[in-house]
Coordinates of C-alpha atoms in Angstrom, one line a residue:
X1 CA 29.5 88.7 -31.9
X2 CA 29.3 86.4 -28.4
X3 CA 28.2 89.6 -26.8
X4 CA 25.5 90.2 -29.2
X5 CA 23.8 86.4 -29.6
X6 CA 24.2 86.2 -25.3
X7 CA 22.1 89.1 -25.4
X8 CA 20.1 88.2 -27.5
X9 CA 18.9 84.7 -25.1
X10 CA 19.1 86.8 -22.5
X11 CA 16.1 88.7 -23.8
X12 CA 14.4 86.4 -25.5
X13 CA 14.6 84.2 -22.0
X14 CA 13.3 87.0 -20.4
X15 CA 10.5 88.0 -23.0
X16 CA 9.5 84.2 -23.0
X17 CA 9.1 84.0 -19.4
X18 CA 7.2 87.2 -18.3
X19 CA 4.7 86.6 -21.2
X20 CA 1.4 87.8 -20.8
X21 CA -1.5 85.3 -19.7
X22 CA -4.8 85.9 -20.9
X23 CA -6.9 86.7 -18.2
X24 CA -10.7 86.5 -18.2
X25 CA -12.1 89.7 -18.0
X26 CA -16.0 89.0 -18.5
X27 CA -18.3 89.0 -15.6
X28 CA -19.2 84.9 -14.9
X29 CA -22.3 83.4 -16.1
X30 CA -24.8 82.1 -13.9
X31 CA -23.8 78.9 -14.9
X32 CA -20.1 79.4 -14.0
X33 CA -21.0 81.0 -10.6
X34 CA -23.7 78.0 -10.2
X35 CA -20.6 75.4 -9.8
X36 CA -20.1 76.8 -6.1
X37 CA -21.0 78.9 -3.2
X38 CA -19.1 82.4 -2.5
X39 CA -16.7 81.9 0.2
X40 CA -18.8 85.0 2.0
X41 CA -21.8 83.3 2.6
X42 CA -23.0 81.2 5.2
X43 CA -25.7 78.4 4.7
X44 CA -27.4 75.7 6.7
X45 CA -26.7 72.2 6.3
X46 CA -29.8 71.9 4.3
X47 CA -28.9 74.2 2.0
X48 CA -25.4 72.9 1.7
X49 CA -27.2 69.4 1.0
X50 CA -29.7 71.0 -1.8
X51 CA -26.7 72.8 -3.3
X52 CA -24.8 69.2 -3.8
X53 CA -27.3 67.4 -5.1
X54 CA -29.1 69.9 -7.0
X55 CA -25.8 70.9 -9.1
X56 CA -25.0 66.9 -9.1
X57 CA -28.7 66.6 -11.1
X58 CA -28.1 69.4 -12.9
X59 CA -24.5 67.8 -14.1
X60 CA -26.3 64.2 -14.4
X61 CA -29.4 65.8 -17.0
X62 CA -26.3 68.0 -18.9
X63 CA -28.7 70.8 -19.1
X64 CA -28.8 74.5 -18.2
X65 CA -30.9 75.9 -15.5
X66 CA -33.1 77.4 -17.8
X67 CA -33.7 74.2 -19.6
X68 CA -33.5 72.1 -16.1
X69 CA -36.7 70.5 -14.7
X70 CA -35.3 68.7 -11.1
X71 CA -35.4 65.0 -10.5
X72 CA -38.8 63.1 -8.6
X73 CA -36.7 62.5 -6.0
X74 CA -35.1 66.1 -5.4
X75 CA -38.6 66.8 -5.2
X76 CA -39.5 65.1 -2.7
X77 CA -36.1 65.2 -0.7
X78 CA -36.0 68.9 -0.4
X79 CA -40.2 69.6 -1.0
X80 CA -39.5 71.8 -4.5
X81 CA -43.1 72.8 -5.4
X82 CA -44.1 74.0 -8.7
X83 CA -45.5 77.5 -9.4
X84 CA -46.1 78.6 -13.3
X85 CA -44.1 75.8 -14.6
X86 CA -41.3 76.2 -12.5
X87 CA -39.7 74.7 -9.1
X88 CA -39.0 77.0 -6.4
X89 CA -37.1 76.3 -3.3
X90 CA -38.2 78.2 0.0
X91 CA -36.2 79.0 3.0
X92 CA -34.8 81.7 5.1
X93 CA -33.0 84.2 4.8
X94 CA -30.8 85.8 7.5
X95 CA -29.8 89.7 6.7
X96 CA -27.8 92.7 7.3
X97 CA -28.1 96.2 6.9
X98 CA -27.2 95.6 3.2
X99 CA -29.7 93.4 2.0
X100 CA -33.0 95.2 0.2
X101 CA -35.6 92.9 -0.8
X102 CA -36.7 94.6 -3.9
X103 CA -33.5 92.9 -5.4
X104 CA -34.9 89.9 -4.8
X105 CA -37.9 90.6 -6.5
X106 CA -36.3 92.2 -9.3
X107 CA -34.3 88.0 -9.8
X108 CA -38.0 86.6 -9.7
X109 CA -38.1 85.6 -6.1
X110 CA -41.1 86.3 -3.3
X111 CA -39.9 87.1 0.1
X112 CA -42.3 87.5 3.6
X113 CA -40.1 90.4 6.1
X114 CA -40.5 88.9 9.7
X115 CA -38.2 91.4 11.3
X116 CA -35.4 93.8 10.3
X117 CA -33.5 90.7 9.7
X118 CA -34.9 87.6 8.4
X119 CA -36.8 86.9 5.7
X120 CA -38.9 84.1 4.2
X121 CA -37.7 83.2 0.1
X122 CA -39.0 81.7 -2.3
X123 CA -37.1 81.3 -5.7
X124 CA -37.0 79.3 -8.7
X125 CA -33.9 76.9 -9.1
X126 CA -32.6 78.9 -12.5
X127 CA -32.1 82.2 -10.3
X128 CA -30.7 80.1 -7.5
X129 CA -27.1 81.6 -8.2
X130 CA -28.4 85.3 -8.4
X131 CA -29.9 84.9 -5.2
X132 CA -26.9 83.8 -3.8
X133 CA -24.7 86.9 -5.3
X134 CA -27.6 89.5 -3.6
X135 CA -25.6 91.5 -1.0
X136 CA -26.3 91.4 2.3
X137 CA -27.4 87.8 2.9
X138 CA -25.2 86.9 6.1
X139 CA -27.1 83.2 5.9
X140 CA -29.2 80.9 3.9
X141 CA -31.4 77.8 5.0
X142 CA -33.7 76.0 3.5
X143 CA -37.4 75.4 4.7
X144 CA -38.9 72.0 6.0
X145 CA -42.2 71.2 5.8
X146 CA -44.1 70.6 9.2
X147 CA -44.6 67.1 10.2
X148 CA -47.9 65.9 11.6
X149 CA -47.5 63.4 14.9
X150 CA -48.4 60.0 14.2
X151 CA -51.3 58.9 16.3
X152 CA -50.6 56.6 19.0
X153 CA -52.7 54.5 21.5
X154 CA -50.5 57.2 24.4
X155 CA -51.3 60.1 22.5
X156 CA -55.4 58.7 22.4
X157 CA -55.0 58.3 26.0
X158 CA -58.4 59.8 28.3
X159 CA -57.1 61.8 31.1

C-alpha cells in the first residue's frame, strides 16, 4: 500500500511541478509594443527624449494613441505640427538594404529619399510604434527646427 500512495506523490509532485504555463501567443498590440523600443534599433538622443516623455503623456492623459492629442508643451519641446487633425513627428531615418519606403507609406507616414540610405519621415504619433517595427531602420533621430541668429551690434558691424 506504502508503495502505491509514494507513488502516487511522486507523480502528483512531478505533474504539479512541470505544469504548463499559459503562454501568449497573439501578436502584441501597438499599444503593448508602444511601452518600449526594440532592443535592435538604434536612436538619437532626441528621439530617446521624445519616446520618454511622449509615452509619460500618453500614461498621464490614460488614453490610446488613437484617442491621444499631445500636450502644449510636447509641442513645443519636440516641434509636433499638425497635418489633418493629427501630430506628426519628423526626423531621419538611417537605412539598410532592408528597408523599402513604400512600407512606410502603407503605416501613414511621408518620407523624402536623400541617398540609398537616409531618409527624411514624417509620421503621426498613433503609427509611431509601427514605424519603429519597419525592417531595416538601422537608426532613428528626430528633426530640429533651424534657429535664426539673433542680431547683434558685431554681427551689424560695416566692414
Amino acid at each position: 500500500m506504502w508503495k502505491y500512495l509514494c507513488t502516487l506523490l511522486a507523480v502528483l509532485a512531478f505533474t504539479a511541478c512541470h505544469t504548463n504555463k499559459s503562454v501568449p501567443t497573439h501578436t502584441p498590440t501597438a499599444e503593448m509594443v508602444a511601452d518600449f523600443l526594440p532592443e535592435g534599433i538604434n536612436v538619437s538622443a532626441s528621439f530617446r527624449m521624445f519616446w520618454e516623455a511622449w509615452r509619460a503623456d500618453l500614461r498621464q492623459q490614460g488614453k490610446s494613441t488613437d484617442q491621444y492629442t499631445p500636450s502644449e508643451l510636447l509641442i513645443k519641446r519636440f516641434y509636433l505640427r499638425e497635418k489633418n487633425g493629427e501630430y506628426l513627428l519628423s526626423g531621419y531615418l538611417h537605412t539598410d538594404e532592408g528597408f523599402n519606403p513604400e512600407n512606410l507609406s502603407a503605416i501613414g507616414g511621408y518620407n523624402t529619399r536623400y541617398n540609398d540610405s537616409i531618409y527624411s519621415f514624417a509620421i503621426s504619433l498613433k503609427n509611431l510604434p509601427s514605424l519603429i517595427a519597419l525592417p531595416g531602420i538601422r537608426y532613428i533621430e528626430t528633426a530640429s527646427p533651424v534657429q535664426n541668429r539673433q542680431s547683434s551690434p558685431q554681427n551689424n558691424l560695416k566692414r
